[in-house]
Structures are given as structure tokens and as C-alpha cells.
Tab-separated table of C-alpha atoms in Angstrom:
chain	number	residue	atom	x	y	z
A	315	MET	CA	42.580	99.954	61.141
A	316	THR	CA	43.321	99.221	57.267
A	317	ASP	CA	45.764	96.185	56.412
A	318	HIS	CA	48.667	98.682	56.181
A	319	PRO	CA	48.769	100.252	59.487
A	320	THR	CA	52.021	102.053	58.877
A	321	HIS	CA	52.843	104.488	55.901
A	322	LEU	CA	56.180	104.141	54.421
A	323	MET	CA	57.889	107.065	53.117
A	324	ASP	CA	58.370	107.424	49.480
A	325	ALA	CA	61.004	105.196	47.793
A	326	SER	CA	62.825	108.236	46.362
A	327	TYR	CA	62.905	110.042	49.655
A	328	GLY	CA	63.680	106.726	51.569
A	329	GLY	CA	66.838	106.041	49.374
A	330	MET	CA	68.304	109.147	50.722
A	331	TYR	CA	67.257	108.972	54.251
A	332	GLY	CA	70.353	107.494	55.946
A	333	ASP	CA	72.892	109.987	54.136
A	334	MET	CA	70.290	112.996	55.066
A	335	SER	CA	70.364	111.835	58.825
A	336	ALA	CA	73.865	111.626	58.993
A	337	ARG	CA	74.980	115.127	57.529
A	338	HIS	CA	71.394	117.295	57.569
A	339	TRP	CA	71.514	119.911	60.191
A	340	TRP	CA	67.571	119.131	61.044
A	341	TRP	CA	68.512	115.518	62.121
A	342	ARG	CA	71.704	116.334	63.832
A	343	ALA	CA	70.125	118.845	66.043
A	344	ARG	CA	67.273	116.504	66.743
A	345	GLU	CA	69.524	113.724	68.007
A	346	HIS	CA	71.536	116.432	70.090
A	347	ASN	CA	68.440	117.369	71.652
A	348	LEU	CA	67.544	113.723	72.271
A	349	GLY	CA	70.730	113.134	74.388
A	350	ARG	CA	69.860	116.292	76.508
A	351	THR	CA	66.416	115.092	77.044
A	352	LEU	CA	67.578	111.589	77.834
A	353	ARG	CA	69.879	113.094	80.566
A	354	SER	CA	67.216	114.998	81.859
A	355	CYS	CA	64.411	112.258	82.357
A	356	ARG	CA	66.823	109.240	83.197
A	357	THR	CA	65.300	106.909	85.922
A	358	TRP	CA	68.018	104.151	85.266
A	359	GLY	CA	71.622	103.915	86.098
A	360	PRO	CA	74.189	105.355	83.561
A	361	GLY	CA	74.543	102.973	80.732
A	362	ARG	CA	72.191	100.355	82.218
A	363	ALA	CA	68.811	101.111	80.179
A	364	LYS	CA	67.126	98.399	78.066
A	365	ILE	CA	66.003	100.548	75.018
A	366	LEU	CA	63.827	100.091	72.202
A	367	ASP	CA	64.021	102.290	69.182
A	368	VAL	CA	60.858	102.036	67.235
A	369	GLY	CA	61.104	103.061	63.644
A	370	CYS	CA	64.800	103.008	63.961
A	371	ALA	CA	65.972	102.847	60.274
A	372	ASP	CA	69.455	101.704	60.445
A	373	GLY	CA	70.030	102.606	63.875
A	374	LEU	CA	70.623	106.201	62.995
A	375	ASN	CA	70.548	107.515	66.321
A	376	TRP	CA	72.207	104.684	68.332
A	377	ARG	CA	75.326	106.600	68.801
A	378	THR	CA	73.394	108.644	71.485
A	379	LEU	CA	71.002	106.101	72.598
A	380	GLU	CA	73.927	103.307	73.383
A	381	ARG	CA	75.327	105.831	75.916
A	382	GLU	CA	71.991	104.978	78.062
A	383	GLY	CA	72.270	101.329	77.557
A	384	THR	CA	71.555	98.433	75.250
A	385	VAL	CA	69.385	98.916	72.242
A	386	GLU	CA	67.203	97.077	70.014
A	387	GLY	CA	65.317	98.570	67.288
A	388	ILE	CA	61.968	97.610	65.169
A	389	GLU	CA	61.894	99.059	61.589
A	390	PRO	CA	58.891	98.005	59.042
A	391	ASP	CA	60.890	99.264	56.078
A	392	ALA	CA	63.591	96.869	55.259
A	393	SER	CA	65.093	99.317	52.529
A	394	LEU	CA	66.209	101.612	55.363
A	395	ILE	CA	68.482	98.862	56.731
A	396	ALA	CA	71.794	98.678	55.043
A	397	PRO	CA	72.785	95.053	53.930
A	398	GLY	CA	76.033	95.152	56.085
A	399	SER	CA	74.820	97.235	58.838
A	400	PRO	CA	76.473	96.241	62.164
A	401	HIS	CA	73.078	97.152	63.996
A	402	ARG	CA	71.378	94.315	61.565
A	403	PRO	CA	71.184	91.698	64.036
A	404	ARG	CA	69.470	93.745	66.662
A	405	ILE	CA	66.705	95.102	64.361
A	406	GLU	CA	63.469	93.302	64.023
A	407	VAL	CA	62.074	94.123	60.463
A	408	ALA	CA	58.158	94.380	61.082
A	409	ASP	CA	55.330	96.670	61.702
A	410	PHE	CA	55.574	97.884	65.477
A	411	LEU	CA	51.845	96.736	66.090
A	412	THR	CA	52.313	93.054	64.641
A	413	GLY	CA	55.768	92.600	65.684
A	414	ARG	CA	56.955	89.774	67.865
A	415	PRO	CA	55.924	89.914	71.677
A	416	ARG	CA	58.232	91.739	73.759
A	417	LYS	CA	58.428	91.960	77.780
A	418	ALA	CA	57.158	94.769	79.796
A	419	ASP	CA	60.620	95.509	80.996
A	420	HIS	CA	62.026	98.452	78.811
A	421	ASP	CA	63.530	101.373	80.640
A	422	LEU	CA	63.096	103.758	77.360
A	423	LEU	CA	61.149	103.420	74.301
A	424	VAL	CA	61.750	106.074	71.525
A	425	MET	CA	59.810	106.831	68.475
A	426	LEU	CA	61.507	109.857	66.651
A	427	ASP	CA	59.039	111.091	64.146
A	428	VAL	CA	57.239	107.705	63.987
A	429	LEU	CA	53.935	108.064	65.242
A	430	GLU	CA	52.440	110.067	62.488
A	431	HIS	CA	53.153	107.215	60.054
A	432	ILE	CA	50.953	104.715	61.995
A	433	GLU	CA	47.385	105.140	61.379
A	434	ASP	CA	45.842	103.685	64.571
A	435	GLU	CA	47.829	105.841	67.063
A	436	GLN	CA	46.043	104.553	69.886
A	437	ALA	CA	46.870	100.878	69.107
A	438	ALA	CA	50.435	102.128	68.873
A	439	LEU	CA	50.622	104.055	72.267
A	440	ALA	CA	48.715	101.103	73.699
A	441	ARG	CA	51.777	98.867	73.031
A	442	VAL	CA	54.118	101.379	74.132
A	443	ARG	CA	52.413	101.294	77.641
A	444	GLN	CA	52.406	97.473	77.499
A	445	LEU	CA	56.217	97.274	76.970
A	446	LEU	CA	57.273	100.048	79.396
A	447	ALA	CA	58.962	99.009	82.535
A	448	PRO	CA	57.393	100.264	85.736
A	449	ARG	CA	59.754	103.293	85.758
A	450	GLY	CA	60.447	103.426	82.255
A	451	ARG	CA	60.228	106.432	79.959
A	452	PHE	CA	58.724	106.874	76.651
A	453	VAL	CA	60.303	109.791	74.453
A	454	LEU	CA	59.009	110.892	71.155
A	455	THR	CA	58.908	113.668	68.722
A	456	VAL	CA	56.187	114.341	65.995
A	457	PRO	CA	55.610	116.673	63.392
A	458	ALA	CA	53.552	119.879	64.757
A	459	LEU	CA	51.145	122.363	63.358
A	460	PRO	CA	48.362	120.693	60.864
A	461	ALA	CA	48.489	124.275	59.180
A	462	LEU	CA	51.939	123.082	57.852
A	463	TRP	CA	50.804	120.097	56.222
A	464	SER	CA	52.212	119.721	52.540
A	465	GLU	CA	52.877	117.474	49.818
A	466	PHE	CA	56.168	116.785	51.649
A	467	ASP	CA	54.134	115.011	54.431
A	468	THR	CA	52.483	112.747	51.864
A	469	LEU	CA	55.786	111.897	50.401
A	470	SER	CA	57.041	111.246	53.995
A	471	GLY	CA	53.996	108.856	54.735
A	472	HIS	CA	52.403	110.862	57.381
A	473	PHE	CA	48.751	110.577	58.568
A	474	ARG	CA	48.992	113.724	60.627
A	475	ARG	CA	50.832	116.479	61.945
A	476	TYR	CA	49.934	117.283	65.974
A	477	THR	CA	49.250	120.162	68.223
A	478	ARG	CA	50.410	120.173	71.822
A	479	ALA	CA	46.953	119.554	73.028
A	480	SER	CA	46.216	116.708	70.371
A	481	LEU	CA	49.400	114.960	71.359
A	482	HIS	CA	48.717	115.562	75.151
A	483	THR	CA	45.179	114.026	74.455
A	484	ALA	CA	46.546	110.928	72.551
A	485	LEU	CA	49.139	110.224	75.132
A	486	HIS	CA	46.636	110.699	77.961
A	487	GLY	CA	44.046	108.590	76.259
A	488	ALA	CA	46.161	105.529	75.802
A	489	GLY	CA	46.654	105.620	79.683
A	490	LEU	CA	50.235	107.307	79.629
A	491	ARG	CA	51.124	109.954	82.063
A	492	VAL	CA	52.309	113.005	80.513
A	493	LEU	CA	55.349	114.546	81.910
A	494	ASP	CA	56.268	116.791	79.315
A	495	VAL	CA	55.038	118.179	75.736
A	496	ARG	CA	56.713	121.187	74.092
A	497	TYR	CA	57.246	122.835	70.967
A	498	CYS	CA	60.506	122.494	69.104
A	499	SER	CA	62.265	124.133	65.948
A	500	VAL	CA	60.124	127.484	66.192
A	501	TRP	CA	62.145	129.374	63.724
A	502	THR	CA	61.447	126.744	60.942
A	503	VAL	CA	57.795	127.583	61.068
A	504	PRO	CA	57.764	130.484	58.388
A	505	PRO	CA	60.266	128.575	56.266
A	506	LEU	CA	57.702	125.371	55.959
A	507	PHE	CA	54.836	127.779	55.522
A	508	ALA	CA	56.858	128.800	52.454
A	509	ARG	CA	57.482	125.419	51.513
A	510	ARG	CA	53.950	124.506	51.457
A	511	TRP	CA	52.957	127.321	49.014
A	512	PHE	CA	56.181	127.693	46.620
A	513	PHE	CA	57.654	124.102	46.631
A	514	ARG	CA	56.568	120.859	44.885
A	515	ALA	CA	57.262	117.417	46.513
A	516	ALA	CA	57.876	115.998	43.208
A	517	HIS	CA	61.439	117.879	43.088
A	518	THR	CA	62.448	116.913	46.534
A	519	GLU	CA	65.389	115.009	45.480
A	520	SER	CA	67.105	118.359	44.648
A	521	SER	CA	65.306	120.391	47.133
A	522	SER	CA	67.119	122.282	49.805
A	523	PHE	CA	64.627	120.976	52.344
A	524	VAL	CA	65.992	117.666	51.896
A	525	GLN	CA	69.305	117.924	50.803
A	526	PRO	CA	71.715	119.254	53.199
A	527	PRO	CA	72.738	122.944	52.481
A	528	PRO	CA	76.403	123.984	51.730
A	529	ARG	CA	78.688	122.954	54.871
A	530	PRO	CA	78.801	126.463	56.444
A	531	LEU	CA	75.173	127.223	56.196
A	532	ASN	CA	74.607	123.599	57.302
A	533	ARG	CA	76.804	124.143	60.225
A	534	LEU	CA	75.158	127.428	60.868
A	535	LEU	CA	71.549	126.248	61.017
A	536	PHE	CA	72.640	123.064	63.246
A	537	GLU	CA	73.968	125.867	65.597
A	538	VAL	CA	70.816	127.599	65.656
A	539	SER	CA	68.659	124.920	66.229
A	540	ARG	CA	70.821	123.773	68.928
A	541	ALA	CA	70.504	127.043	70.739
A	542	GLU	CA	66.803	127.007	70.344
A	543	HIS	CA	66.342	123.598	71.839
A	544	ALA	CA	68.317	124.903	74.739
A	545	LEU	CA	65.956	127.751	75.323
A	546	THR	CA	62.958	125.855	74.519
A	547	ARG	CA	63.923	123.367	77.421
A	548	THR	CA	63.414	125.976	79.901
A	549	VAL	CA	61.090	128.639	77.894
A	550	ARG	CA	57.845	127.230	76.612
A	551	ALA	CA	57.322	128.102	73.092
A	552	PRO	CA	53.762	128.845	71.850
A	553	VAL	CA	54.626	127.087	68.206
A	554	GLY	CA	56.960	125.386	66.532
A	555	SER	CA	57.294	122.730	63.681
A	556	SER	CA	58.100	119.958	65.918
A	557	LEU	CA	56.865	118.525	69.258
A	558	LEU	CA	59.020	116.628	71.836
A	559	ALA	CA	57.092	114.708	74.649
A	560	ILE	CA	57.895	112.569	77.523
A	561	ALA	CA	55.596	110.195	79.233
A	562	ALA	CA	55.420	107.451	81.716
A	563	LEU	CA	53.166	104.861	83.100
A	564	PRO	CA	50.357	106.026	85.385
A	565	HIS	CA	51.875	105.229	88.767
A	566	ASP	CA	55.613	104.674	88.643
A	567	GLY	CA	56.495	105.927	92.071
A	568	THR	CA	58.375	108.879	90.712
A	569	ALA	CA	57.417	112.462	90.805
């Protein structure tokens, strides 16, 4: 492992991150899918979970997470946290692998497109296992399909993209019990192949792959993604540009 175990995103991209996540159809659809996923895997009483959001930025998904319980976050890039953020007192600015000690009492750990930024994935997953409560759940998303790797991944600070098999292997190798691994965002695969070959990362500030499209189109793409997420919760897709996984400790007393 290097002295910089977590890759931060390019500063020009990071400066737009908060605004993108609030308005862009992709981030909004991901948060909606997160809410449905948490309701389906809940092992805690409504509103009673102790939650750690790893790579939380400025608490961008806390509106959804706070419906499940009390949230704390850890974020290595201080520039992603607004100075006057109401969430700031509950966010530790540190690398996940070197952050302050925490107890093994978290009902829910969340990593939304974070694991791919950490060079030593096994060390990160081992720490997840250390922090989970006996019946806790680990929910994560990662970018999928190495064939989609492009300059945009470099700009975003990624070390890798995953397949369903490689993510399952990583979770299992860390001693976690894999409850589900499934592809999402199936319809975005062809556009992302096109992005790889025809768009340059140097122009992302004005690219339609970063900035939200016009409002009617943005709304349409959100609804398409939301419908697809609902479908892929019941019909397993063979491919997709993202993966969603749920994991637990090996023996937690649940089926």
C-alpha cells in the first residue's frame, strides 16, 4: 500500500460534486435506489440504526440515511465539505484506513462509489468487518465493467472498476457474507462506451456526462433509471455500469 491509500477526485471535478449530486439524474436515482435497498435489508428498528457513511462528502445522502437512524460520516477530502455545513460536526475528515478508532456497533455501513478510490480494498473491507455490529449490514455501490474504463475514471480518482464476480470475491475474501451483488444502470452501458471513445476527460466541466442535462431530460432520465432499478431488484441483469452489493458478518443469526 502506498502513502496515499485513497485517490481523491480531480479538484475541478470535486468543485462541482455537491451541485451535481443534488441535481443530476444519476445521483438522484442512486439515492432513491439506496432508500429502497435499505428498507429491504433492514435488521434494525425504524429510525434506530447507528450508521457510518464512508466517503460521505457533505452528507449528500443523509436525507435518506437519517430515515434509518443516526448518521456519522468520514470523508478524506475536506474540500467536499461546505464550511457552514450543518453536517460538519458529525463528519470526520480522515482517510477511512487511518481514521479514529470506532466500536464494532454499527448497524449500517454505507460506501457509495467509494471502494474503487481505495488502493488496498482488502484493508478497507477488513475495517468494515471490524466496525459492523453482529447483525449489521454493509451496503455499497461501485462502478462496473473494466471495459468501460476511461479518462473519466482517472479524473474521478478510481483504482478499478468491478465485475459481479470480482466484487463478490473481494467481499468474501475479507470474511464478509455476501447477501446480494447485482448490476444496475444497464441502459447506461452503451453511452459510457461512447464516452470512452469519443469524449475527452479534459472537457468534463462542460460535458453532458457531468453537468445535468436540461430539466425535462434530466427528469426523464431519472424516471428511466428509477424504473430500471426497480426492475433489476427482481430480475438480475447480466451487465450494468454500476454494481450494488449487500454484505454482513459471516454468522449474524439471520437468514
